[in-house]
């Protein structure tokens, strides 16, 4: 397989969506699409699998709830029980209504912060990482589709010209 790709630039998101659908229908492999803003339905048009990030969010929330429960049980029942407002300090279940705000806040805290960390790790983003954007115009007003060359270059170039491309370039990938 060749290590060449075609960079196809579009100037409208609707034209890009039609081009992606035609490209997938023609059985060409789209390596990546770079857009200046999220394009609704692009992941489905490319045939990408649904994300499992909601499962991670639920797990992180359960971890936060568990930490909150264990922390409050240890602090308020075992380590330093206090009689606050006449509430009994010997039972966690009898005090639980007072603990609900803390449980909610730690659930949200853990889910949010661990989701951000997961997103950065999954996206391979870290401090001081160089940008991997192939064309700076995709941060402003253009859309770039990167397609692997698996056959005749000239045929692919004419195919993408018919999809409404503004610019087509063949790039050698390292």
CSV table of C-alpha atoms in Angstrom, one decimal:
chain,number,residue,atom,x,y,z
A,1,UNK,CA,0.0,0.0,0.0
A,2,UNK,CA,1.2,3.5,-0.9
A,3,UNK,CA,2.0,6.0,1.8
A,4,UNK,CA,0.5,8.8,-0.2
A,5,UNK,CA,-2.8,10.5,0.7
A,6,UNK,CA,-5.0,13.1,-1.0
A,7,UNK,CA,-5.9,16.2,0.8
A,8,UNK,CA,-9.2,17.5,-0.5
A,9,UNK,CA,-10.3,21.0,0.6
A,10,UNK,CA,-13.9,22.2,0.7
A,11,UNK,CA,-15.3,25.6,1.7
A,12,UNK,CA,-18.8,24.5,2.8
A,13,UNK,CA,-19.9,21.9,5.4
A,14,UNK,CA,-22.9,20.7,3.3
A,15,UNK,CA,-20.6,20.1,0.3
A,16,UNK,CA,-18.2,18.2,2.6
A,17,UNK,CA,-21.0,16.0,4.0
A,18,UNK,CA,-22.1,15.1,0.4
A,19,UNK,CA,-18.5,14.4,-0.5
A,20,UNK,CA,-17.9,12.2,2.5
A,21,UNK,CA,-21.1,10.2,1.7
A,22,UNK,CA,-20.0,9.8,-1.9
A,23,UNK,CA,-16.5,8.8,-0.9
A,24,UNK,CA,-17.7,6.2,1.5
A,25,UNK,CA,-20.2,4.9,-1.1
A,26,UNK,CA,-17.3,4.5,-3.6
A,27,UNK,CA,-15.3,2.4,-1.0
A,28,UNK,CA,-12.5,4.9,-0.5
A,29,UNK,CA,-10.9,5.0,3.0
A,30,UNK,CA,-11.1,8.4,4.7
A,31,UNK,CA,-8.2,8.7,7.1
A,32,UNK,CA,-9.3,11.9,8.8
A,33,UNK,CA,-11.5,15.0,8.3
A,34,UNK,CA,-10.4,18.4,9.7
A,35,UNK,CA,-13.0,21.0,10.3
A,36,UNK,CA,-13.1,24.5,11.9
A,37,UNK,CA,-16.2,23.5,13.9
A,38,UNK,CA,-18.0,20.3,14.7
A,39,UNK,CA,-20.1,19.1,11.8
A,40,UNK,CA,-23.3,17.3,12.9
A,41,UNK,CA,-23.6,13.8,11.5
A,42,UNK,CA,-20.1,13.6,10.1
A,43,UNK,CA,-19.1,10.6,12.3
A,44,UNK,CA,-22.1,8.6,11.0
A,45,UNK,CA,-21.4,9.6,7.4
A,46,UNK,CA,-17.8,8.4,7.8
A,47,UNK,CA,-19.0,5.1,9.3
A,48,UNK,CA,-17.2,5.6,12.6
A,49,UNK,CA,-18.2,3.4,15.6
A,50,UNK,CA,-20.2,5.1,18.3
A,51,UNK,CA,-18.2,6.5,21.2
A,52,UNK,CA,-18.0,4.7,24.5
A,53,UNK,CA,-17.2,7.8,26.5
A,54,UNK,CA,-20.6,7.8,28.2
A,55,UNK,CA,-19.7,4.5,29.8
A,56,UNK,CA,-16.5,6.0,31.2
A,57,UNK,CA,-18.5,9.0,32.5
A,58,UNK,CA,-20.9,6.7,34.4
A,59,UNK,CA,-18.0,4.7,35.9
A,60,UNK,CA,-16.2,7.9,37.0
A,61,UNK,CA,-19.5,9.1,38.6
A,62,UNK,CA,-19.8,5.8,40.5
A,63,UNK,CA,-16.2,6.2,41.7
A,64,UNK,CA,-17.0,9.7,42.9
A,65,UNK,CA,-20.1,8.5,44.7
A,66,UNK,CA,-18.1,5.7,46.3
A,67,UNK,CA,-15.4,8.1,47.4
A,68,UNK,CA,-18.0,10.5,48.8
A,69,UNK,CA,-19.8,7.8,50.7
A,70,UNK,CA,-16.6,6.3,52.2
A,71,UNK,CA,-15.2,9.7,53.1
A,72,UNK,CA,-18.4,10.9,54.9
A,73,UNK,CA,-18.8,7.6,56.7
A,74,UNK,CA,-15.2,7.7,57.9
A,75,UNK,CA,-15.2,11.4,58.8
A,76,UNK,CA,-18.7,11.9,60.3
A,77,UNK,CA,-19.4,8.4,61.8
A,78,UNK,CA,-16.1,6.7,62.6
A,79,UNK,CA,-13.3,9.3,63.1
A,80,UNK,CA,-15.0,12.4,64.6
A,81,UNK,CA,-18.7,11.9,65.3
A,82,UNK,CA,-20.5,15.1,66.2
A,83,UNK,CA,-24.0,15.9,67.3
A,84,UNK,CA,-25.0,18.6,64.9
A,85,UNK,CA,-28.5,19.9,65.2
A,86,UNK,CA,-29.6,16.9,67.2
A,87,UNK,CA,-28.8,14.4,64.4
A,88,UNK,CA,-27.6,11.1,65.7
A,89,UNK,CA,-23.9,10.5,65.0
A,90,UNK,CA,-23.8,6.7,65.2
A,91,UNK,CA,-25.6,5.8,62.0
A,92,UNK,CA,-24.7,6.6,58.4
A,93,UNK,CA,-28.2,5.8,57.1
A,94,UNK,CA,-29.9,8.2,59.5
A,95,UNK,CA,-27.6,11.0,58.4
A,96,UNK,CA,-27.7,10.3,54.7
A,97,UNK,CA,-30.2,13.1,53.8
A,98,UNK,CA,-27.7,15.6,55.1
A,99,UNK,CA,-24.9,14.0,53.0
A,100,UNK,CA,-26.7,14.1,49.6
A,101,UNK,CA,-25.3,17.4,48.5
A,102,UNK,CA,-21.7,16.2,49.2
A,103,UNK,CA,-22.4,13.0,47.4
A,104,UNK,CA,-23.8,14.8,44.3
A,105,UNK,CA,-20.9,17.3,44.2
A,106,UNK,CA,-18.2,14.6,44.4
A,107,UNK,CA,-20.0,12.5,41.8
A,108,UNK,CA,-20.0,15.5,39.4
A,109,UNK,CA,-16.5,16.5,40.3
A,110,UNK,CA,-15.0,13.0,39.6
A,111,UNK,CA,-17.0,12.5,36.4
A,112,UNK,CA,-16.0,15.9,35.0
A,113,UNK,CA,-12.3,15.9,35.9
A,114,UNK,CA,-11.7,12.3,35.0
A,115,UNK,CA,-13.6,12.8,31.7
A,116,UNK,CA,-11.3,15.7,30.8
A,117,UNK,CA,-8.2,13.6,31.6
A,118,UNK,CA,-9.6,10.6,29.6
A,119,UNK,CA,-10.3,12.9,26.6
A,120,UNK,CA,-6.8,14.3,26.6
A,121,UNK,CA,-5.2,10.9,26.9
A,122,UNK,CA,-7.4,9.3,24.2
A,123,UNK,CA,-6.8,12.2,21.9
A,124,UNK,CA,-3.1,12.1,22.6
A,125,UNK,CA,-3.1,15.7,23.7
A,126,UNK,CA,-0.6,16.8,26.3
A,127,UNK,CA,1.1,20.1,27.2
A,128,UNK,CA,3.6,21.4,24.6
A,129,UNK,CA,2.4,19.0,21.9
A,130,UNK,CA,2.8,20.3,18.4
A,131,UNK,CA,-0.3,20.7,16.3
A,132,UNK,CA,-1.0,18.0,13.7
A,133,UNK,CA,-3.1,20.1,11.5
A,134,UNK,CA,-2.2,19.6,7.8
A,135,UNK,CA,-3.6,22.9,6.6
A,136,UNK,CA,-4.0,26.1,8.6
A,137,UNK,CA,-7.1,27.1,6.7
A,138,UNK,CA,-9.0,24.3,8.5
A,139,UNK,CA,-8.9,26.4,11.6
A,140,UNK,CA,-10.6,29.3,9.8
A,141,UNK,CA,-13.1,28.5,7.1
A,142,UNK,CA,-12.1,25.3,5.1
A,143,UNK,CA,-12.8,21.6,5.5
A,144,UNK,CA,-10.1,19.1,4.7
A,145,UNK,CA,-10.7,15.4,3.9
A,146,UNK,CA,-7.6,13.1,4.0
A,147,UNK,CA,-8.1,10.0,1.8
A,148,UNK,CA,-5.7,7.1,1.3
A,149,UNK,CA,-4.7,6.5,-2.2
A,150,UNK,CA,-5.5,2.9,-3.1
A,151,UNK,CA,-5.6,3.0,-6.9
A,152,UNK,CA,-5.2,5.4,-9.8
A,153,UNK,CA,-4.3,8.9,-8.6
A,154,UNK,CA,-5.8,10.6,-11.6
A,155,UNK,CA,-9.1,8.8,-11.2
A,156,UNK,CA,-9.3,9.8,-7.6
A,157,UNK,CA,-8.4,13.4,-8.5
A,158,UNK,CA,-11.3,13.6,-11.0
A,159,UNK,CA,-13.6,11.8,-8.6
A,160,UNK,CA,-13.0,14.5,-5.9
A,161,UNK,CA,-13.2,17.3,-8.5
A,162,UNK,CA,-16.7,16.2,-9.2
A,163,UNK,CA,-17.6,16.3,-5.5
A,164,UNK,CA,-17.1,20.1,-5.4
A,165,UNK,CA,-13.6,20.3,-4.1
A,166,UNK,CA,-11.9,23.7,-3.9
A,167,UNK,CA,-8.4,22.3,-3.9
A,168,UNK,CA,-6.8,18.8,-4.3
A,169,UNK,CA,-3.3,17.9,-3.3
A,170,UNK,CA,-1.3,14.6,-3.2
A,171,UNK,CA,0.8,14.4,-0.1
A,172,UNK,CA,3.6,12.0,0.8
A,173,UNK,CA,3.0,10.7,4.4
A,174,UNK,CA,6.0,9.8,6.6
